[in-house]
Short mmCIF file of N, CA and C in Angstrom, two decimals:
data_model
loop_
_atom_site.label_atom_id
_atom_site.label_comp_id
_atom_site.label_asym_id
_atom_site.label_seq_id
_atom_site.Cartn_x
_atom_site.Cartn_y
_atom_site.Cartn_z
N MET A 1 67.35 197.80 -191.88
CA MET A 1 66.40 197.48 -193.04
C MET A 1 65.53 198.40 -193.62
N LYS A 2 65.44 198.19 -194.95
CA LYS A 2 64.58 199.18 -195.66
C LYS A 2 63.31 198.44 -196.34
N ILE A 3 62.31 198.99 -196.18
CA ILE A 3 60.92 198.38 -196.97
C ILE A 3 60.56 199.26 -198.11
N GLN A 4 60.32 198.83 -199.42
CA GLN A 4 59.95 199.63 -200.31
C GLN A 4 58.89 198.84 -201.24
N ILE A 5 58.31 199.62 -201.96
CA ILE A 5 57.42 198.88 -202.82
C ILE A 5 57.54 198.91 -204.32
N VAL A 6 57.60 198.10 -205.11
CA VAL A 6 57.99 198.02 -206.33
C VAL A 6 56.90 197.69 -207.28
N ALA A 7 56.48 198.82 -208.18
CA ALA A 7 55.08 198.36 -209.01
C ALA A 7 55.92 197.64 -210.22
N VAL A 8 55.06 196.51 -210.39
CA VAL A 8 55.59 195.64 -212.01
C VAL A 8 54.98 196.08 -213.04
N GLU A 9 55.30 195.77 -213.95
CA GLU A 9 54.92 196.25 -215.47
C GLU A 9 54.04 195.03 -216.05
N ILE A 10 52.72 195.23 -216.05
CA ILE A 10 52.10 193.58 -216.88
C ILE A 10 51.28 194.56 -218.09
N PRO A 11 51.95 193.80 -219.24
CA PRO A 11 51.63 194.45 -220.54
C PRO A 11 50.04 194.25 -220.70
N GLU A 12 49.31 195.07 -221.64
CA GLU A 12 47.80 194.90 -221.99
C GLU A 12 47.69 193.35 -222.38
N ASP A 13 46.47 192.98 -222.02
CA ASP A 13 46.04 191.64 -222.27
C ASP A 13 46.90 190.64 -221.54
N CYS A 14 47.65 190.71 -220.67
CA CYS A 14 48.50 189.87 -220.01
C CYS A 14 48.08 189.59 -218.69
N ASN A 15 48.64 188.61 -217.91
CA ASN A 15 48.43 188.03 -216.73
C ASN A 15 49.91 187.95 -216.06
N ILE A 16 50.23 188.02 -214.69
CA ILE A 16 51.30 187.99 -214.28
C ILE A 16 51.30 186.78 -213.20
N ILE A 17 52.23 186.01 -212.98
CA ILE A 17 52.23 185.03 -211.78
C ILE A 17 53.59 185.32 -211.21
N ILE A 18 53.36 185.49 -209.75
CA ILE A 18 54.65 185.92 -208.85
C ILE A 18 54.91 184.75 -207.92
N GLY A 19 56.14 184.01 -207.85
CA GLY A 19 56.16 183.11 -206.73
C GLY A 19 57.70 183.23 -206.39
N GLN A 20 57.97 182.16 -205.55
CA GLN A 20 59.18 181.75 -204.92
C GLN A 20 59.69 180.34 -204.96
N SER A 21 60.78 180.17 -205.47
CA SER A 21 61.44 178.86 -205.48
C SER A 21 62.84 178.74 -204.88
N HIS A 22 63.38 177.53 -205.23
CA HIS A 22 64.63 177.47 -204.31
C HIS A 22 65.80 176.83 -205.34
N PHE A 23 65.91 176.87 -206.47
CA PHE A 23 66.82 176.21 -207.37
C PHE A 23 66.75 176.70 -208.77
N ILE A 24 67.76 176.81 -209.49
CA ILE A 24 67.64 177.00 -210.88
C ILE A 24 67.04 176.30 -211.78
N LYS A 25 66.94 175.10 -211.30
CA LYS A 25 66.14 174.14 -212.16
C LYS A 25 64.59 174.49 -212.51
N THR A 26 64.21 175.63 -211.67
CA THR A 26 63.01 176.01 -211.84
C THR A 26 62.71 176.82 -213.07
N VAL A 27 63.81 177.42 -213.77
CA VAL A 27 63.49 178.07 -214.95
C VAL A 27 62.80 176.89 -216.14
N GLU A 28 63.79 175.77 -216.13
CA GLU A 28 63.28 174.83 -216.91
C GLU A 28 62.09 174.06 -216.75
N ASP A 29 61.83 173.79 -215.37
CA ASP A 29 60.55 173.37 -215.30
C ASP A 29 59.25 174.30 -215.43
N LEU A 30 59.49 175.43 -214.95
CA LEU A 30 58.44 176.39 -215.26
C LEU A 30 58.03 176.24 -216.67
N HIS A 31 59.02 176.54 -217.54
CA HIS A 31 58.81 176.48 -219.11
C HIS A 31 58.01 175.50 -219.44
N GLU A 32 58.53 174.16 -218.93
CA GLU A 32 57.80 172.90 -219.60
C GLU A 32 56.24 172.91 -219.18
N VAL A 33 56.31 173.28 -217.85
CA VAL A 33 54.65 173.49 -217.26
C VAL A 33 53.89 174.46 -218.24
N MET A 34 54.50 175.77 -218.54
CA MET A 34 53.69 176.52 -219.34
C MET A 34 53.49 176.13 -220.82
N ILE A 35 54.12 175.33 -221.53
CA ILE A 35 54.03 174.85 -222.77
C ILE A 35 53.28 173.42 -222.87
N GLN A 36 53.31 172.88 -221.52
CA GLN A 36 52.56 171.51 -221.82
C GLN A 36 50.70 172.01 -221.27
N GLN A 37 50.71 172.87 -220.49
CA GLN A 37 49.10 172.85 -220.07
C GLN A 37 48.55 173.84 -221.08
N VAL A 38 48.94 174.74 -221.76
CA VAL A 38 48.15 175.44 -222.78
C VAL A 38 49.09 175.80 -224.27
N THR A 39 48.65 175.15 -225.05
CA THR A 39 49.84 175.05 -226.29
C THR A 39 49.49 176.62 -226.91
N GLN A 40 48.67 177.34 -226.71
CA GLN A 40 48.79 178.78 -227.59
C GLN A 40 49.15 179.81 -226.58
N VAL A 41 49.80 179.39 -225.32
CA VAL A 41 50.20 180.48 -224.33
C VAL A 41 51.46 181.34 -225.17
N LYS A 42 51.50 182.47 -224.76
CA LYS A 42 52.71 183.16 -225.09
C LYS A 42 53.06 183.50 -223.69
N PHE A 43 54.38 183.28 -223.33
CA PHE A 43 54.97 183.78 -221.96
C PHE A 43 56.45 184.21 -222.00
N GLY A 44 56.76 184.87 -221.03
CA GLY A 44 58.27 185.18 -220.65
C GLY A 44 58.30 185.03 -219.06
N LEU A 45 59.35 184.42 -218.72
CA LEU A 45 59.77 183.71 -217.28
C LEU A 45 60.88 184.40 -217.06
N ALA A 46 60.99 184.88 -216.00
CA ALA A 46 62.51 185.54 -215.24
C ALA A 46 62.40 184.83 -213.81
N PHE A 47 63.76 184.60 -213.21
CA PHE A 47 64.04 183.80 -212.06
C PHE A 47 65.25 184.58 -211.59
N CYS A 48 65.08 184.86 -210.24
CA CYS A 48 66.13 185.56 -209.77
C CYS A 48 67.18 184.61 -209.01
N GLU A 49 68.31 184.24 -209.64
CA GLU A 49 69.18 183.33 -208.73
C GLU A 49 69.56 183.90 -207.41
N ALA A 50 69.56 183.27 -206.48
CA ALA A 50 70.11 183.83 -204.98
C ALA A 50 71.46 183.48 -204.23
N SER A 51 72.00 182.68 -205.15
CA SER A 51 73.50 182.20 -204.73
C SER A 51 74.35 181.95 -205.98
N GLY A 52 75.61 181.77 -205.97
CA GLY A 52 76.58 181.71 -206.96
C GLY A 52 76.58 182.91 -207.72
N ASP A 53 76.47 182.98 -208.85
CA ASP A 53 76.59 183.93 -209.91
C ASP A 53 75.55 185.08 -209.56
N CYS A 54 74.22 184.73 -208.99
CA CYS A 54 73.02 185.50 -208.72
C CYS A 54 72.57 186.20 -210.14
N LEU A 55 72.43 185.60 -211.05
CA LEU A 55 71.95 186.11 -212.26
C LEU A 55 70.32 185.98 -212.22
N VAL A 56 69.62 186.79 -213.06
CA VAL A 56 68.00 186.81 -213.69
C VAL A 56 68.61 185.53 -214.53
N ARG A 57 67.68 184.53 -214.43
CA ARG A 57 67.94 183.41 -215.44
C ARG A 57 66.43 183.59 -216.16
N LEU A 58 66.39 183.49 -217.71
CA LEU A 58 65.14 183.77 -218.50
C LEU A 58 64.89 182.19 -219.33
N SER A 59 63.52 182.37 -219.71
CA SER A 59 62.85 181.50 -220.49
C SER A 59 61.62 181.97 -221.29
N GLY A 60 61.01 181.48 -222.12
CA GLY A 60 59.75 181.95 -222.63
C GLY A 60 59.63 181.65 -224.00
N ASN A 61 58.47 181.91 -224.71
CA ASN A 61 58.36 181.76 -225.91
C ASN A 61 57.76 182.90 -226.71
N ASP A 62 58.05 183.98 -226.11
CA ASP A 62 57.71 185.31 -226.54
C ASP A 62 58.64 186.35 -225.96
N LYS A 63 59.42 186.72 -227.14
CA LYS A 63 60.80 188.13 -226.46
C LYS A 63 60.28 189.06 -225.76
N PHE A 64 59.12 189.70 -226.20
CA PHE A 64 58.92 190.56 -225.60
C PHE A 64 58.26 190.36 -224.15
N LEU A 65 57.53 189.50 -223.90
CA LEU A 65 57.08 189.35 -222.65
C LEU A 65 58.32 188.61 -221.84
N GLN A 66 59.16 188.16 -222.22
CA GLN A 66 60.70 187.77 -221.61
C GLN A 66 61.35 188.90 -221.14
N THR A 67 61.31 190.12 -222.01
CA THR A 67 62.27 191.32 -221.94
C THR A 67 61.49 192.08 -220.58
N VAL A 68 60.04 191.92 -220.78
CA VAL A 68 59.28 192.69 -219.71
C VAL A 68 59.65 191.72 -218.13
N ALA A 69 59.35 190.25 -218.21
CA ALA A 69 59.69 189.82 -217.03
C ALA A 69 61.02 190.01 -216.52
N GLN A 70 62.06 190.11 -217.32
CA GLN A 70 63.43 190.40 -217.12
C GLN A 70 63.37 191.70 -216.45
N LYS A 71 62.95 192.73 -216.99
CA LYS A 71 63.13 194.14 -216.29
C LYS A 71 62.16 194.23 -214.86
N ASN A 72 61.22 193.24 -214.82
CA ASN A 72 60.38 193.06 -213.57
C ASN A 72 61.17 192.68 -212.31
N ALA A 73 61.73 191.32 -212.76
CA ALA A 73 62.68 190.53 -211.84
C ALA A 73 63.86 191.61 -211.46
N LEU A 74 64.42 192.27 -212.56
CA LEU A 74 65.69 193.28 -211.79
C LEU A 74 65.14 194.33 -210.99
N ALA A 75 63.73 194.90 -211.23
CA ALA A 75 63.18 195.71 -210.18
C ALA A 75 62.78 195.11 -208.74
N VAL A 76 62.25 193.91 -208.77
CA VAL A 76 61.96 193.27 -207.64
C VAL A 76 63.37 192.69 -206.78
N ALA A 77 64.20 192.00 -207.57
CA ALA A 77 65.63 191.89 -207.31
C ALA A 77 65.55 190.88 -205.92
N CYS A 78 64.54 190.21 -205.68
CA CYS A 78 64.53 189.17 -204.57
C CYS A 78 64.91 187.80 -204.87
N GLY A 79 65.87 187.43 -203.97
CA GLY A 79 66.48 185.99 -204.17
C GLY A 79 65.50 184.86 -204.56
N HIS A 80 65.54 184.08 -205.48
CA HIS A 80 64.47 182.81 -205.58
C HIS A 80 63.35 183.48 -206.12
N CYS A 81 62.99 184.54 -206.57
CA CYS A 81 61.58 184.90 -206.88
C CYS A 81 61.51 184.68 -208.48
N PHE A 82 60.35 184.22 -209.06
CA PHE A 82 60.15 184.12 -210.15
C PHE A 82 58.84 184.82 -210.57
N ILE A 83 59.06 185.39 -211.85
CA ILE A 83 57.99 186.10 -212.42
C ILE A 83 57.65 185.34 -213.81
N ILE A 84 56.22 185.01 -213.91
CA ILE A 84 55.65 184.85 -215.33
C ILE A 84 54.72 185.88 -215.97
N LEU A 85 55.03 186.36 -217.12
CA LEU A 85 54.19 187.13 -217.68
C LEU A 85 53.34 186.17 -218.88
N LEU A 86 52.15 186.15 -218.70
CA LEU A 86 51.54 185.24 -219.90
C LEU A 86 50.23 185.74 -220.77
N LYS A 87 50.39 185.44 -221.97
CA LYS A 87 49.25 185.86 -222.64
C LYS A 87 48.54 184.80 -223.61
N ASN A 88 47.19 184.82 -223.83
CA ASN A 88 46.52 183.82 -224.26
C ASN A 88 46.21 182.67 -223.59
N ALA A 89 46.23 182.78 -222.18
CA ALA A 89 45.64 181.90 -221.49
C ALA A 89 45.56 182.52 -219.92
N TYR A 90 44.87 181.86 -219.01
CA TYR A 90 44.59 182.48 -217.86
C TYR A 90 45.69 181.75 -216.80
N PRO A 91 45.95 182.36 -215.73
CA PRO A 91 46.78 181.61 -214.57
C PRO A 91 46.32 180.35 -214.00
N MET A 92 45.04 180.37 -214.06
CA MET A 92 44.50 179.33 -213.19
C MET A 92 44.52 178.12 -214.12
N ASN A 93 45.04 177.94 -215.44
CA ASN A 93 45.34 176.87 -216.01
C ASN A 93 46.65 176.37 -215.84
N PHE A 94 47.37 177.02 -214.89
CA PHE A 94 48.72 176.55 -214.66
C PHE A 94 49.19 176.62 -213.13
N LEU A 95 48.29 177.22 -212.30
CA LEU A 95 48.66 177.24 -210.75
C LEU A 95 48.72 175.78 -210.11
N ASN A 96 47.78 174.95 -210.47
CA ASN A 96 48.23 173.65 -209.73
C ASN A 96 49.08 172.83 -209.97
N THR A 97 49.80 172.79 -211.71
CA THR A 97 50.81 172.08 -211.98
C THR A 97 52.07 173.14 -211.41
N ILE A 98 52.06 174.52 -211.24
CA ILE A 98 53.21 175.06 -211.06
C ILE A 98 53.28 174.73 -209.41
N ARG A 99 52.49 174.54 -208.55
CA ARG A 99 52.66 174.08 -207.23
C ARG A 99 52.94 172.66 -206.84
N GLN A 100 52.90 171.93 -207.84
CA GLN A 100 53.45 170.59 -208.11
C GLN A 100 54.98 170.62 -208.22
N VAL A 101 55.70 171.59 -208.91
CA VAL A 101 57.03 171.86 -209.46
C VAL A 101 57.94 171.74 -207.96
N PRO A 102 58.32 170.42 -207.80
CA PRO A 102 59.20 170.29 -206.43
C PRO A 102 60.06 171.46 -205.71
N GLU A 103 60.47 172.27 -206.79
CA GLU A 103 61.29 173.38 -205.98
C GLU A 103 60.75 174.75 -205.84
N VAL A 104 59.27 174.53 -206.15
CA VAL A 104 58.16 175.95 -205.85
C VAL A 104 58.09 175.90 -204.30
N CYS A 105 58.31 176.92 -203.79
CA CYS A 105 57.64 177.15 -202.51
C CYS A 105 56.47 177.86 -202.38
N THR A 106 56.19 178.96 -202.87
CA THR A 106 55.11 179.55 -202.89
C THR A 106 54.66 180.32 -203.89
N ILE A 107 53.35 180.76 -204.18
CA ILE A 107 52.83 181.47 -205.43
C ILE A 107 52.23 182.81 -204.32
N TYR A 108 52.95 183.99 -204.89
CA TYR A 108 52.17 185.09 -204.31
C TYR A 108 51.05 185.61 -204.91
N CYS A 109 50.86 185.75 -206.27
CA CYS A 109 49.79 186.16 -206.97
C CYS A 109 49.76 185.84 -208.19
N ALA A 110 48.76 185.60 -208.87
CA ALA A 110 48.17 185.28 -210.25
C ALA A 110 47.04 186.36 -210.46
N THR A 111 47.57 187.37 -211.41
CA THR A 111 46.43 188.33 -211.75
C THR A 111 46.79 189.15 -213.17
N ALA A 112 45.69 189.83 -213.48
CA ALA A 112 45.95 190.71 -214.49
C ALA A 112 45.88 192.36 -213.91
N ASN A 113 45.53 192.41 -212.56
CA ASN A 113 45.48 193.79 -212.06
C ASN A 113 46.97 194.26 -211.67
N PRO A 114 46.78 195.69 -211.43
CA PRO A 114 48.01 196.09 -211.31
C PRO A 114 48.51 195.75 -209.99
N VAL A 115 49.91 195.47 -209.88
CA VAL A 115 50.56 194.70 -208.99
C VAL A 115 51.71 195.53 -208.13
N GLU A 116 51.63 195.48 -206.79
CA GLU A 116 52.86 196.12 -206.25
C GLU A 116 53.47 195.16 -205.27
N VAL A 117 54.63 194.93 -205.53
CA VAL A 117 55.61 193.94 -204.59
C VAL A 117 56.19 194.85 -203.43
N ILE A 118 55.91 194.28 -202.03
CA ILE A 118 56.37 194.72 -201.02
C ILE A 118 57.92 194.13 -200.72
N VAL A 119 58.92 194.75 -200.68
CA VAL A 119 60.40 194.34 -200.60
C VAL A 119 61.02 194.98 -199.36
N VAL A 120 61.51 193.94 -198.81
CA VAL A 120 62.62 194.39 -197.69
C VAL A 120 63.97 194.23 -198.17
N GLU A 121 64.90 195.11 -197.75
CA GLU A 121 66.30 195.08 -198.27
C GLU A 121 67.17 194.87 -196.76
N THR A 122 67.96 194.34 -196.64
CA THR A 122 68.85 194.17 -195.41
C THR A 122 70.29 194.35 -195.93
N ASP A 123 71.10 193.99 -195.12
CA ASP A 123 72.65 194.24 -195.61
C ASP A 123 72.95 192.81 -196.60
N GLN A 124 72.26 191.73 -196.38
CA GLN A 124 72.38 190.54 -196.98
C GLN A 124 71.97 190.55 -198.43
N GLY A 125 70.64 191.37 -198.43
CA GLY A 125 69.99 191.26 -199.97
C GLY A 125 68.52 191.70 -199.79
N ARG A 126 67.77 191.29 -200.67
CA ARG A 126 66.55 191.46 -200.60
C ARG A 126 65.49 190.20 -200.56
N GLY A 127 64.13 190.56 -200.19
CA GLY A 127 63.26 189.62 -199.82
C GLY A 127 61.64 189.97 -200.16
N LEU A 128 61.07 189.39 -200.61
CA LEU A 128 59.57 189.63 -200.82
C LEU A 128 58.88 189.26 -199.74
N ILE A 129 58.15 190.49 -199.42
CA ILE A 129 57.18 190.29 -198.06
C ILE A 129 55.79 189.66 -198.47
N GLY A 130 55.47 190.65 -199.48
CA GLY A 130 54.02 190.30 -199.89
C GLY A 130 53.75 190.98 -201.29
N ILE A 131 52.45 191.08 -201.42
CA ILE A 131 52.00 191.74 -203.11
C ILE A 131 50.60 192.53 -202.59
N VAL A 132 50.54 193.55 -203.22
CA VAL A 132 49.17 194.37 -203.14
C VAL A 132 48.73 194.01 -204.59
N ASP A 133 47.69 193.29 -204.77
CA ASP A 133 47.08 192.87 -205.86
C ASP A 133 45.56 193.66 -206.23
N GLY A 134 45.94 194.46 -207.13
CA GLY A 134 44.55 195.45 -207.47
C GLY A 134 44.24 196.44 -206.49
N PHE A 135 43.00 196.53 -206.27
CA PHE A 135 42.42 197.56 -205.35
C PHE A 135 41.53 196.94 -204.48
N SER A 136 41.18 197.77 -203.13
CA SER A 136 40.39 197.56 -202.17
C SER A 136 38.97 197.49 -202.58
N PRO A 137 38.19 196.49 -201.92
CA PRO A 137 36.83 196.54 -202.48
C PRO A 137 35.91 197.89 -202.31
N LYS A 138 35.12 198.25 -203.17
CA LYS A 138 34.16 199.43 -202.99
C LYS A 138 32.78 199.08 -202.63
N GLY A 139 32.41 197.95 -202.43
CA GLY A 139 31.08 197.58 -201.99
C GLY A 139 30.96 195.99 -201.94
N VAL A 140 29.66 195.60 -202.06
CA VAL A 140 29.24 194.25 -201.97
C VAL A 140 28.41 194.11 -203.31
N GLU A 141 28.63 192.72 -203.83
CA GLU A 141 28.11 192.21 -205.19
C GLU A 141 26.49 192.55 -205.13
N SER A 142 25.90 193.22 -206.12
CA SER A 142 24.47 193.23 -206.00
C SER A 142 24.17 191.93 -206.98
N SER A 143 22.74 191.67 -206.73
CA SER A 143 22.03 190.56 -207.70
C SER A 143 22.59 190.70 -209.11
N GLN A 144 22.46 191.78 -209.74
CA GLN A 144 23.05 191.86 -211.10
C GLN A 144 24.36 191.66 -211.22
N ASP A 145 25.09 192.20 -210.44
CA ASP A 145 26.59 191.82 -210.54
C ASP A 145 26.88 190.34 -210.37
N MET A 146 26.12 189.93 -209.64
CA MET A 146 26.16 188.34 -209.68
C MET A 146 25.89 187.50 -210.96
N ILE A 147 24.73 187.99 -211.24
CA ILE A 147 24.23 187.52 -212.81
C ILE A 147 25.56 187.84 -213.91
N GLU A 148 26.26 189.14 -213.97
CA GLU A 148 27.07 189.36 -214.67
C GLU A 148 28.47 188.59 -214.47
N ARG A 149 28.65 188.33 -213.30
CA ARG A 149 30.06 187.37 -213.04
C ARG A 149 29.73 185.88 -213.66
N LYS A 150 28.41 185.31 -213.26
CA LYS A 150 28.03 183.95 -213.77
C LYS A 150 28.26 184.09 -215.33
N ASP A 151 27.44 185.04 -216.06
CA ASP A 151 27.74 185.17 -217.56
C ASP A 151 29.13 185.21 -217.97
N PHE A 152 29.93 186.12 -217.35
CA PHE A 152 31.37 186.27 -217.75
C PHE A 152 31.96 184.81 -217.92
N LEU A 153 31.84 184.12 -216.58
CA LEU A 153 32.78 182.81 -216.52
C LEU A 153 31.90 181.86 -217.45
N ARG A 154 30.71 181.96 -217.81
CA ARG A 154 30.49 180.96 -219.14
C ARG A 154 30.75 181.43 -220.51
N GLN A 155 31.03 182.87 -220.65
CA GLN A 155 31.42 183.43 -221.74
C GLN A 155 32.89 182.82 -222.10
N ILE A 156 33.50 182.80 -221.14
CA ILE A 156 34.94 182.55 -221.48
C ILE A 156 35.25 181.21 -221.24
N GLY A 157 34.15 180.22 -221.19
CA GLY A 157 34.44 178.94 -221.21
C GLY A 157 34.87 178.31 -219.82
N TYR A 158 34.67 178.96 -218.61
CA TYR A 158 34.99 178.36 -217.37
C TYR A 158 34.12 177.61 -216.60
N LYS A 159 32.61 177.99 -217.04
CA LYS A 159 31.50 177.39 -216.49
C LYS A 159 30.80 176.85 -217.70
N LEU A 160 29.69 175.80 -217.26
CA LEU A 160 28.59 175.36 -218.27
C LEU A 160 27.50 176.17 -218.12
#
């Protein structure tokens, strides 16, 4: 058994969602989720098939993001892992609906932070152990930090 860390690429002004599913139907179902939730979203989706041809399956409405999602999927190379790169929307617009897709098992992260995927490799293949999302805390929020957080949420339209 070998454990390794794979840093994924997240283009500027993009977010990433990484999860695990169990069937190639995931590609079409997640594509539908993305275009139905936020019409202006640009996204690329890659899914690592874990049986049969064991191909990386692709979808999206932005060729560049689709290419980067494919590159990340090939680097992570874990069975039934999916990677969605998105722009012009936030992951929170999609997470509940993604969780409702019958074949989705889990979502590991949804972020714009740097991401490292912790992967285990055995004689059979590779599996996703976990995610390092961003950085460790550096302190506790001050009253000024709290004001800035609340103002930011109102600026981007997520709170009134």
